[in-house]
Amino acid sequence: MHLLHVVGARPNFMKVAPVIRAFRDRSDIEQTLVHTGQHYDPNLSDIFFEQLEIPRPDVSLEVGSGSHAKQTAEIMIRFEETVLEHKPDWVMVYGDINSTVAAALVAAKLGIKVAHVEAGLRSFDREMPEELNRLVTDQLSDLLLTTSPEAEQNLANEGVPGEKVHFVGNVMIDTVRYLVDKATMPRVPGLDGEYSLLTMHRPSNVDVPETLTRIIAALKDISQQIPIVFPIHPRTKSRIEALDANVLDTPNIIVLEPVGYLESLALQKHAKFVMTDSGGLQEETTALGVPCLTIRENTERPITVTEGTNTLVGTDMDHLRAEVNKILAGDGKAGRIPEKWDGHAAERIVGVLTTV
Ligand code: UD1
């Protein structure tokens, strides 16, 4: 059996790593890794391959940035040639990025089976580009590998036949468990003692100047109570610079370049709490037992709220301030680890793929 894995951007890399590792010792399975190049900066891509022990891609499509249509189309054009050349039995796609939907569409049209890792997540917010990617990818997939019971329910509601759906657990957490002991703090200039970790890059938070300005004002207030460490995504950096280069200018908000995986894990693990709009950090903080305040109105990962350490604060900054005060008063949310977030999801994926 020949599996062709497709990855493109930072949040894919921690998902593919345990799956490739789990299949590696099977002499009956051939694996090909394709990197679309949606993320191309060394600190958004290369460092993850090294730290996560992912083999060098067999094929690099080098598509780069562009509008959604342009980027998605470019991936499709280049990926079609790759599929025709390699003739895999399965195309494995991960998460919800443009590379995921582009590869799924190409494979499905060529009659090649598609397996979607992290299927069935829904924010029910179609203004989010990732939500459109999730919906389309799941309709095209032959095998839908889910992280949580709600995901199975979402797929059932959309008419996806139950025999295609398998609740395998969360491969991202396989990676957390595999590497947490190797997590290393980056150098954070001026940090001494407790801190909060911030990441933010969703278009809904950073692309509208009024929203971004309001969020930054609240963060400045919070930074007077506890220093904020802020590894900054390139999208956010350019949006903030367009506002006013000095808007973040306070010694208590420590801005870093994007950090590697091991550094991100250490920053989360040692943080008093995390503020984010990332999907991945909502899950990682639940696995690590660190309170997470999510600056979004919705989440496609509700189990992190119902069972984990996550609280949705939306973009209501008074709500954010109130939740921060609760945590600083010693009343942060304690959660439990969701079912099958146990470090063995990739092994269950091997089990499913070798028996379907
Ligand atoms: C993408 C994914 C998102 C994921 C995020 C993680 C989609 C629709 N979005 O969003 O799901 O959470 O990655 O990072 O697929 N840029 C660089 N260097 C790079 C890549 C991008 O400077 O290596 C710049 C681009 O030029 C652009 C901005 O960063 O200005 C945004 O990049 P883009 O890939 O369009 O979307 P993300 O916001 O990163």
Tab-separated table of C-alpha atoms and ligand atoms in Angstrom:
chain	number	residue	atom	x	y	z
A	1	MET	CA	0.000	0.000	0.000
A	2	HIS	CA	1.309	3.421	-0.947
A	3	LEU	CA	0.348	6.418	1.227
A	4	LEU	CA	1.016	9.955	0.052
A	5	HIS	CA	0.927	12.517	2.889
A	6	VAL	CA	0.301	16.183	2.084
A	7	VAL	CA	1.355	19.010	4.382
A	8	GLY	CA	1.714	22.722	3.760
A	9	ALA	CA	1.721	24.918	6.836
A	10	ARG	CA	2.827	24.981	10.443
A	11	PRO	CA	-0.237	23.359	12.041
A	12	ASN	CA	0.093	20.317	9.745
A	13	PHE	CA	3.580	19.346	10.765
A	14	MET	CA	2.830	18.144	14.303
A	15	LYS	CA	-0.021	16.041	12.926
A	16	VAL	CA	1.876	14.239	10.171
A	17	ALA	CA	4.943	13.433	12.314
A	18	PRO	CA	3.430	10.669	14.490
A	19	VAL	CA	1.562	9.138	11.535
A	20	ILE	CA	4.720	8.785	9.440
A	21	ARG	CA	6.523	7.353	12.472
A	22	ALA	CA	3.771	4.839	13.160
A	23	PHE	CA	3.840	3.497	9.569
A	24	ARG	CA	7.632	3.588	9.249
A	25	ASP	CA	8.339	0.054	10.410
A	26	ARG	CA	5.772	-1.568	8.128
A	27	SER	CA	7.643	-3.048	5.175
A	28	ASP	CA	4.339	-3.460	3.310
A	29	ILE	CA	3.681	0.290	3.341
A	30	GLU	CA	5.357	2.851	1.131
A	31	GLN	CA	5.146	6.498	2.202
A	32	THR	CA	5.663	9.659	0.163
A	33	LEU	CA	5.673	13.096	1.768
A	34	VAL	CA	4.614	16.174	-0.204
A	35	HIS	CA	5.160	19.709	1.161
A	36	THR	CA	3.105	22.246	-0.770
A	37	GLY	CA	5.222	25.156	0.478
A	38	GLN	CA	2.211	27.147	1.701
A	39	HIS	CA	4.506	28.114	4.571
A	40	TYR	CA	8.063	28.659	3.380
A	41	ASP	CA	9.782	30.763	6.072
A	42	PRO	CA	12.417	28.661	7.883
A	43	ASN	CA	10.868	29.475	11.275
A	44	LEU	CA	7.367	28.504	10.127
A	45	SER	CA	8.477	25.341	8.331
A	46	ASP	CA	12.057	23.977	8.334
A	47	ILE	CA	12.541	24.125	12.100
A	48	PHE	CA	9.424	21.965	12.531
A	49	PHE	CA	10.776	19.256	10.236
A	50	GLU	CA	13.957	19.089	12.323
A	51	GLN	CA	12.360	19.185	15.765
A	52	LEU	CA	9.508	16.819	14.933
A	53	GLU	CA	11.882	14.354	13.214
A	54	ILE	CA	9.886	14.472	9.985
A	55	PRO	CA	11.790	13.091	6.988
A	56	ARG	CA	12.725	15.523	4.254
A	57	PRO	CA	9.786	15.909	1.821
A	58	ASP	CA	10.011	13.704	-1.267
A	59	VAL	CA	8.257	16.427	-3.243
A	60	SER	CA	8.240	20.204	-2.608
A	61	LEU	CA	5.662	22.131	-4.591
A	62	GLU	CA	6.910	25.573	-3.482
A	63	VAL	CA	3.617	27.362	-4.017
A	64	GLY	CA	4.204	30.231	-1.564
A	65	SER	CA	1.697	32.919	-0.592
A	66	GLY	CA	-1.166	34.350	-2.609
A	67	SER	CA	-4.880	35.009	-2.402
A	68	HIS	CA	-6.903	31.984	-1.313
A	69	ALA	CA	-7.993	31.221	-4.866
A	70	LYS	CA	-4.525	31.642	-6.278
A	71	GLN	CA	-2.817	29.609	-3.557
A	72	THR	CA	-5.407	26.806	-3.667
A	73	ALA	CA	-5.375	26.672	-7.460
A	74	GLU	CA	-1.587	26.639	-7.629
A	75	ILE	CA	-1.451	23.723	-5.176
A	76	MET	CA	-4.017	21.838	-7.263
A	77	ILE	CA	-2.145	22.362	-10.522
A	78	ARG	CA	1.180	21.214	-9.098
A	79	PHE	CA	-0.243	18.446	-6.915
A	80	GLU	CA	-2.118	16.827	-9.815
A	81	GLU	CA	1.190	16.122	-11.561
A	82	THR	CA	2.608	14.657	-8.357
A	83	VAL	CA	-0.323	12.299	-7.912
A	84	LEU	CA	-0.208	11.174	-11.547
A	85	GLU	CA	3.482	10.445	-11.181
A	86	HIS	CA	3.373	8.661	-7.805
A	87	LYS	CA	0.032	6.830	-8.164
A	88	PRO	CA	-0.652	6.396	-4.431
A	89	ASP	CA	-3.440	4.222	-3.049
A	90	TRP	CA	-4.321	6.850	-0.464
A	91	VAL	CA	-3.786	10.598	-0.190
A	92	MET	CA	-3.624	11.556	3.488
A	93	VAL	CA	-4.569	15.154	4.300
A	94	TYR	CA	-4.329	16.930	7.643
A	95	GLY	CA	-6.295	19.660	9.407
A	96	ASP	CA	-8.031	22.510	7.613
A	97	ILE	CA	-5.603	24.619	5.649
A	98	ASN	CA	-5.747	25.502	1.953
A	99	SER	CA	-3.334	22.658	1.148
A	100	THR	CA	-5.748	20.185	2.756
A	101	VAL	CA	-8.738	21.034	0.591
A	102	ALA	CA	-6.670	21.498	-2.568
A	103	ALA	CA	-5.064	18.053	-2.274
A	104	ALA	CA	-8.343	16.361	-1.364
A	105	LEU	CA	-10.074	17.803	-4.430
A	106	VAL	CA	-7.293	16.751	-6.793
A	107	ALA	CA	-7.134	13.210	-5.396
A	108	ALA	CA	-10.906	12.711	-5.389
A	109	LYS	CA	-11.163	13.825	-9.025
A	110	LEU	CA	-8.423	11.376	-10.007
A	111	GLY	CA	-10.293	8.575	-8.260
A	112	ILE	CA	-7.681	8.199	-5.514
A	113	LYS	CA	-8.919	7.547	-1.999
A	114	VAL	CA	-8.605	10.380	0.528
A	115	ALA	CA	-8.100	9.980	4.285
A	116	HIS	CA	-8.642	13.117	6.395
A	117	VAL	CA	-6.865	13.296	9.722
A	118	GLU	CA	-8.762	15.625	12.119
A	119	ALA	CA	-12.070	15.292	10.277
A	120	GLY	CA	-15.426	16.597	11.488
A	121	LEU	CA	-14.355	19.704	13.423
A	122	ARG	CA	-16.825	22.555	12.943
A	123	SER	CA	-16.893	26.141	14.211
A	124	PHE	CA	-20.183	26.729	12.326
A	125	ASP	CA	-18.656	30.023	11.202
A	126	ARG	CA	-18.373	30.130	7.439
A	127	GLU	CA	-16.500	33.425	7.540
A	128	MET	CA	-13.495	31.402	8.657
A	129	PRO	CA	-11.566	30.147	5.629
A	130	GLU	CA	-10.646	27.000	7.552
A	131	GLU	CA	-14.344	26.128	8.073
A	132	LEU	CA	-14.910	26.053	4.307
A	133	ASN	CA	-11.818	23.893	3.931
A	134	ARG	CA	-13.128	21.469	6.579
A	135	LEU	CA	-16.593	21.161	5.038
A	136	VAL	CA	-15.337	20.498	1.534
A	137	THR	CA	-12.522	18.155	2.570
A	138	ASP	CA	-14.869	15.991	4.618
A	139	GLN	CA	-17.371	15.660	1.777
A	140	LEU	CA	-14.568	14.464	-0.508
A	141	SER	CA	-12.933	12.044	1.933
A	142	ASP	CA	-13.281	8.263	1.908
A	143	LEU	CA	-11.949	7.858	5.423
A	144	LEU	CA	-12.630	10.402	8.167
A	145	LEU	CA	-10.395	10.086	11.205
A	146	THR	CA	-11.747	12.058	14.153
A	147	THR	CA	-10.372	13.438	17.394
A	148	SER	CA	-13.567	13.641	19.445
A	149	PRO	CA	-17.173	12.396	19.676
A	150	GLU	CA	-18.604	15.789	18.576
A	151	ALA	CA	-16.728	15.469	15.309
A	152	GLU	CA	-18.455	12.144	14.624
A	153	GLN	CA	-21.786	13.785	15.373
A	154	ASN	CA	-21.079	16.720	13.023
A	155	LEU	CA	-20.278	14.308	10.207
A	156	ALA	CA	-23.419	12.274	10.861
A	157	ASN	CA	-25.458	15.506	10.712
A	158	GLU	CA	-23.936	16.256	7.303
A	159	GLY	CA	-24.899	12.844	5.977
A	160	VAL	CA	-21.441	11.263	5.953
A	161	PRO	CA	-21.937	7.475	6.170
A	162	GLY	CA	-20.881	6.166	9.577
A	163	GLU	CA	-18.714	3.380	8.135
A	164	LYS	CA	-16.310	5.981	6.734
A	165	VAL	CA	-15.800	7.606	10.156
A	166	HIS	CA	-13.351	6.339	12.789
A	167	PHE	CA	-12.746	7.947	16.185
A	168	VAL	CA	-8.991	7.474	16.530
A	169	GLY	CA	-8.096	10.296	18.932
A	170	ASN	CA	-5.791	13.260	18.593
A	171	VAL	CA	-2.480	12.928	16.745
A	172	MET	CA	-1.409	16.415	17.889
A	173	ILE	CA	-1.397	15.062	21.399
A	174	ASP	CA	0.724	12.090	20.274
A	175	THR	CA	3.326	14.723	19.402
A	176	VAL	CA	2.907	16.600	22.690
A	177	ARG	CA	3.478	13.386	24.650
A	178	TYR	CA	6.397	12.314	22.460
A	179	LEU	CA	8.285	15.595	22.793
A	180	VAL	CA	7.174	17.285	26.007
A	181	ASP	CA	10.263	16.164	27.908
A	182	LYS	CA	12.481	17.737	25.244
A	183	ALA	CA	10.650	21.081	25.341
A	184	THR	CA	13.116	23.939	25.713
A	185	MET	CA	12.407	27.547	26.661
A	186	PRO	CA	13.550	30.069	24.052
A	187	ARG	CA	15.517	33.096	25.186
A	188	VAL	CA	12.962	35.680	26.304
A	189	PRO	CA	14.723	39.003	26.905
A	190	GLY	CA	13.784	40.636	30.204
A	191	LEU	CA	11.574	37.786	31.445
A	192	ASP	CA	11.965	36.884	35.077
A	193	GLY	CA	9.202	34.870	36.732
A	194	GLU	CA	5.562	34.333	35.832
A	195	TYR	CA	4.175	35.212	32.402
A	196	SER	CA	1.257	34.721	30.072
A	197	LEU	CA	1.761	33.408	26.535
A	198	LEU	CA	-0.055	35.109	23.637
A	199	THR	CA	-0.473	33.964	20.041
A	200	MET	CA	-2.834	35.598	17.577
A	201	HIS	CA	-3.158	35.425	13.809
A	202	ARG	CA	-6.806	34.779	12.810
A	203	PRO	CA	-7.953	37.203	10.100
A	204	SER	CA	-11.072	37.967	12.212
A	205	ASN	CA	-8.829	39.353	14.978
A	206	VAL	CA	-5.977	40.940	13.098
A	207	ASP	CA	-7.298	42.070	9.713
A	208	VAL	CA	-9.819	44.671	10.963
A	209	PRO	CA	-7.852	47.627	12.404
A	210	GLU	CA	-10.558	48.582	14.975
A	211	THR	CA	-10.722	45.041	16.366
A	212	LEU	CA	-6.959	44.718	16.493
A	213	THR	CA	-6.600	48.098	18.215
A	214	ARG	CA	-9.182	47.143	20.853
A	215	ILE	CA	-7.490	43.805	21.539
A	216	ILE	CA	-4.067	45.425	21.849
A	217	ALA	CA	-5.407	48.022	24.306
A	218	ALA	CA	-6.702	45.220	26.555
A	219	LEU	CA	-3.447	43.291	26.256
A	220	LYS	CA	-1.513	46.368	27.336
A	221	ASP	CA	-3.672	46.589	30.467
A	222	ILE	CA	-3.195	42.897	31.210
A	223	SER	CA	0.561	43.237	30.755
A	224	GLN	CA	0.586	45.569	33.773
A	225	GLN	CA	-0.572	42.592	35.874
A	226	ILE	CA	1.605	39.893	34.291
A	227	PRO	CA	4.185	40.062	31.491
A	228	ILE	CA	2.995	38.769	28.112
A	229	VAL	CA	5.298	36.745	25.845
A	230	PHE	CA	4.159	37.138	22.232
A	231	PRO	CA	5.742	35.106	19.407
A	232	ILE	CA	4.324	36.951	16.443
A	233	HIS	CA	2.907	35.434	13.250
A	234	PRO	CA	3.963	37.227	10.020
A	235	ARG	CA	0.342	38.139	9.206
A	236	THR	CA	-0.107	39.784	12.626
A	237	LYS	CA	3.238	41.529	12.435
A	238	SER	CA	2.356	43.181	9.143
A	239	ARG	CA	-1.112	44.189	10.390
A	240	ILE	CA	0.309	45.742	13.572
A	241	GLU	CA	2.997	47.591	11.666
A	242	ALA	CA	0.289	49.010	9.393
A	243	LEU	CA	-1.510	50.409	12.465
A	244	ASP	CA	1.446	52.090	14.093
A	245	ALA	CA	4.864	50.571	14.598
A	246	ASN	CA	4.878	51.585	18.266
A	247	VAL	CA	1.484	50.288	19.265
A	248	LEU	CA	2.948	47.339	21.172
A	249	ASP	CA	5.642	49.414	22.755
A	250	THR	CA	5.606	48.374	26.398
A	251	PRO	CA	8.335	46.508	28.232
A	252	ASN	CA	5.752	44.043	29.562
A	253	ILE	CA	4.763	42.713	26.138
A	254	ILE	CA	7.791	40.804	24.950
A	255	VAL	CA	7.544	40.224	21.203
A	256	LEU	CA	9.474	37.279	19.744
A	257	GLU	CA	9.869	35.934	16.213
A	258	PRO	CA	7.723	32.798	15.626
A	259	VAL	CA	9.188	30.006	17.767
A	260	GLY	CA	9.817	26.339	16.978
A	261	TYR	CA	7.680	23.488	18.245
A	262	LEU	CA	9.816	22.594	21.266
A	263	GLU	CA	9.929	26.248	22.300
A	264	SER	CA	6.172	26.635	21.858
A	265	LEU	CA	5.587	23.588	24.028
A	266	ALA	CA	7.899	24.907	26.766
A	267	LEU	CA	6.335	28.381	26.637
A	268	GLN	CA	2.867	26.829	27.036
A	269	LYS	CA	3.891	24.377	29.735
A	270	HIS	CA	5.464	27.037	31.962
A	271	ALA	CA	2.920	29.808	31.330
A	272	LYS	CA	0.537	30.909	34.063
A	273	PHE	CA	-2.069	30.953	31.279
A	274	VAL	CA	-2.288	31.203	27.497
A	275	MET	CA	-4.250	33.705	25.387
A	276	THR	CA	-4.711	32.609	21.786
A	277	ASP	CA	-6.867	32.304	18.698
A	278	SER	CA	-5.033	29.210	17.438
A	279	GLY	CA	-6.751	25.850	17.144
A	280	GLY	CA	-3.643	23.898	18.058
A	281	LEU	CA	-2.899	25.787	21.258
A	282	GLN	CA	-6.442	25.212	22.533
A	283	GLU	CA	-5.735	21.482	22.360
A	284	GLU	CA	-2.126	21.566	23.560
A	285	THR	CA	-3.026	23.598	26.656
A	286	THR	CA	-5.755	21.084	27.484
A	287	ALA	CA	-3.190	18.280	27.187
A	288	LEU	CA	-0.733	20.227	29.363
A	289	GLY	CA	-3.344	21.308	31.940
A	290	VAL	CA	-2.674	25.038	31.465
A	291	PRO	CA	-5.626	27.498	31.450
A	292	CYS	CA	-6.326	28.869	27.971
A	293	LEU	CA	-8.366	31.974	27.108
A	294	THR	CA	-9.452	31.838	23.490
A	295	ILE	CA	-9.970	35.168	21.774
A	296	ARG	CA	-12.661	33.921	19.388
A	297	GLU	CA	-16.457	33.823	19.393
A	298	ASN	CA	-16.517	30.125	18.565
A	299	THR	CA	-14.340	27.069	18.485
A	300	GLU	CA	-14.273	23.994	16.297
A	301	ARG	CA	-12.735	22.218	19.287
A	302	PRO	CA	-15.519	22.435	21.918
A	303	ILE	CA	-14.189	19.470	23.873
A	304	THR	CA	-11.338	21.729	25.039
A	305	VAL	CA	-14.025	23.864	26.720
A	306	THR	CA	-16.354	21.136	28.018
A	307	GLU	CA	-13.574	18.873	29.267
A	308	GLY	CA	-10.309	20.766	28.973
A	309	THR	CA	-8.823	23.987	30.289
A	310	ASN	CA	-10.135	26.289	27.567
A	311	THR	CA	-12.508	29.268	28.030
A	312	LEU	CA	-13.941	31.145	25.044
A	313	VAL	CA	-13.783	34.862	25.758
A	314	GLY	CA	-14.687	36.093	22.279
A	315	THR	CA	-13.556	39.580	21.403
A	316	ASP	CA	-15.270	41.061	24.465
A	317	MET	CA	-12.218	42.447	26.190
A	318	ASP	CA	-14.025	42.906	29.517
A	319	HIS	CA	-14.626	39.173	29.506
A	320	LEU	CA	-10.928	38.623	28.802
A	321	ARG	CA	-9.916	40.927	31.670
A	322	ALA	CA	-12.354	39.174	34.051
A	323	GLU	CA	-11.020	35.721	33.170
A	324	VAL	CA	-7.430	36.916	33.600
A	325	ASN	CA	-8.312	38.253	37.057
A	326	LYS	CA	-9.860	34.912	37.962
A	327	ILE	CA	-6.707	33.049	36.970
A	328	LEU	CA	-4.442	35.507	38.790
A	329	ALA	CA	-6.612	35.067	41.897
A	330	GLY	CA	-5.843	31.337	41.761
A	331	ASP	CA	-9.133	30.278	40.225
A	332	GLY	CA	-7.980	29.112	36.772
A	333	LYS	CA	-9.865	26.359	34.991
A	334	ALA	CA	-8.691	22.822	35.668
A	335	GLY	CA	-9.698	20.261	33.088
A	336	ARG	CA	-9.360	16.593	32.292
A	337	ILE	CA	-7.786	14.873	29.327
A	338	PRO	CA	-10.379	13.935	26.658
A	339	GLU	CA	-10.834	10.318	25.608
A	340	LYS	CA	-8.127	8.979	23.249
A	341	TRP	CA	-5.865	11.998	23.723
A	342	ASP	CA	-3.401	9.469	25.037
A	343	GLY	CA	-0.430	9.523	22.676
A	344	HIS	CA	-1.625	6.503	20.634
A	345	ALA	CA	-3.860	8.046	17.960
A	346	ALA	CA	-1.390	7.386	15.130
A	347	GLU	CA	-1.254	3.680	16.044
A	348	ARG	CA	-5.037	3.582	15.770
A	349	ILE	CA	-4.768	5.222	12.336
A	350	VAL	CA	-2.422	2.414	11.255
A	351	GLY	CA	-5.002	-0.065	12.533
A	352	VAL	CA	-7.800	1.548	10.524
A	353	LEU	CA	-5.864	2.002	7.278
A	354	THR	CA	-4.513	-1.525	7.264
A	355	THR	CA	-7.943	-3.068	7.713
A	356	VAL	CA	-10.277	-0.980	5.492
B	1	UD1	C1	-2.473	29.484	7.558
B	1	UD1	C2	-3.709	28.592	7.619
B	1	UD1	C3	-4.229	28.568	9.044
B	1	UD1	C4	-3.155	28.222	10.044
B	1	UD1	C5	-1.979	29.174	9.869
B	1	UD1	C6	-0.839	28.851	10.839
B	1	UD1	C7	-5.219	28.535	5.655
B	1	UD1	C8	-6.490	29.033	5.110
B	1	UD1	N1	-4.783	29.133	6.772
B	1	UD1	O1	-2.906	30.822	7.816
B	1	UD1	O2	-5.260	27.595	9.116
B	1	UD1	O3	-3.658	28.318	11.355
B	1	UD1	O4	-1.527	29.063	8.519
B	1	UD1	O5	0.275	29.629	10.628
B	1	UD1	O6	-4.634	27.646	5.070
B	1	UD1	N2	3.764	34.286	5.331
B	1	UD1	C9	5.105	34.436	5.556
B	1	UD1	N3	5.868	33.314	5.586
B	1	UD1	C10	5.356	32.078	5.425
B	1	UD1	C11	3.981	31.943	5.197
B	1	UD1	C12	3.199	33.054	5.159
B	1	UD1	O7	5.622	35.518	5.713
B	1	UD1	O8	6.122	31.090	5.478
B	1	UD1	C13	2.929	35.480	5.262
B	1	UD1	C14	2.126	35.550	3.985
B	1	UD1	O9	2.784	36.244	2.999
B	1	UD1	C15	0.876	36.272	4.459
B	1	UD1	C16	0.738	35.857	5.894
B	1	UD1	O10	1.994	35.366	6.309
B	1	UD1	O11	1.052	37.653	4.423
B	1	UD1	C17	-0.329	34.823	6.086
B	1	UD1	O12	0.016	33.565	5.513
B	1	UD1	P1	-1.083	32.537	4.913
B	1	UD1	O13	-0.424	31.240	4.620
B	1	UD1	O14	-1.845	33.219	3.858
B	1	UD1	O15	-2.135	32.288	6.038
B	1	UD1	P2	-1.963	32.077	7.557
B	1	UD1	O16	-2.589	33.244	8.202
B	1	UD1	O17	-0.551	31.726	7.896
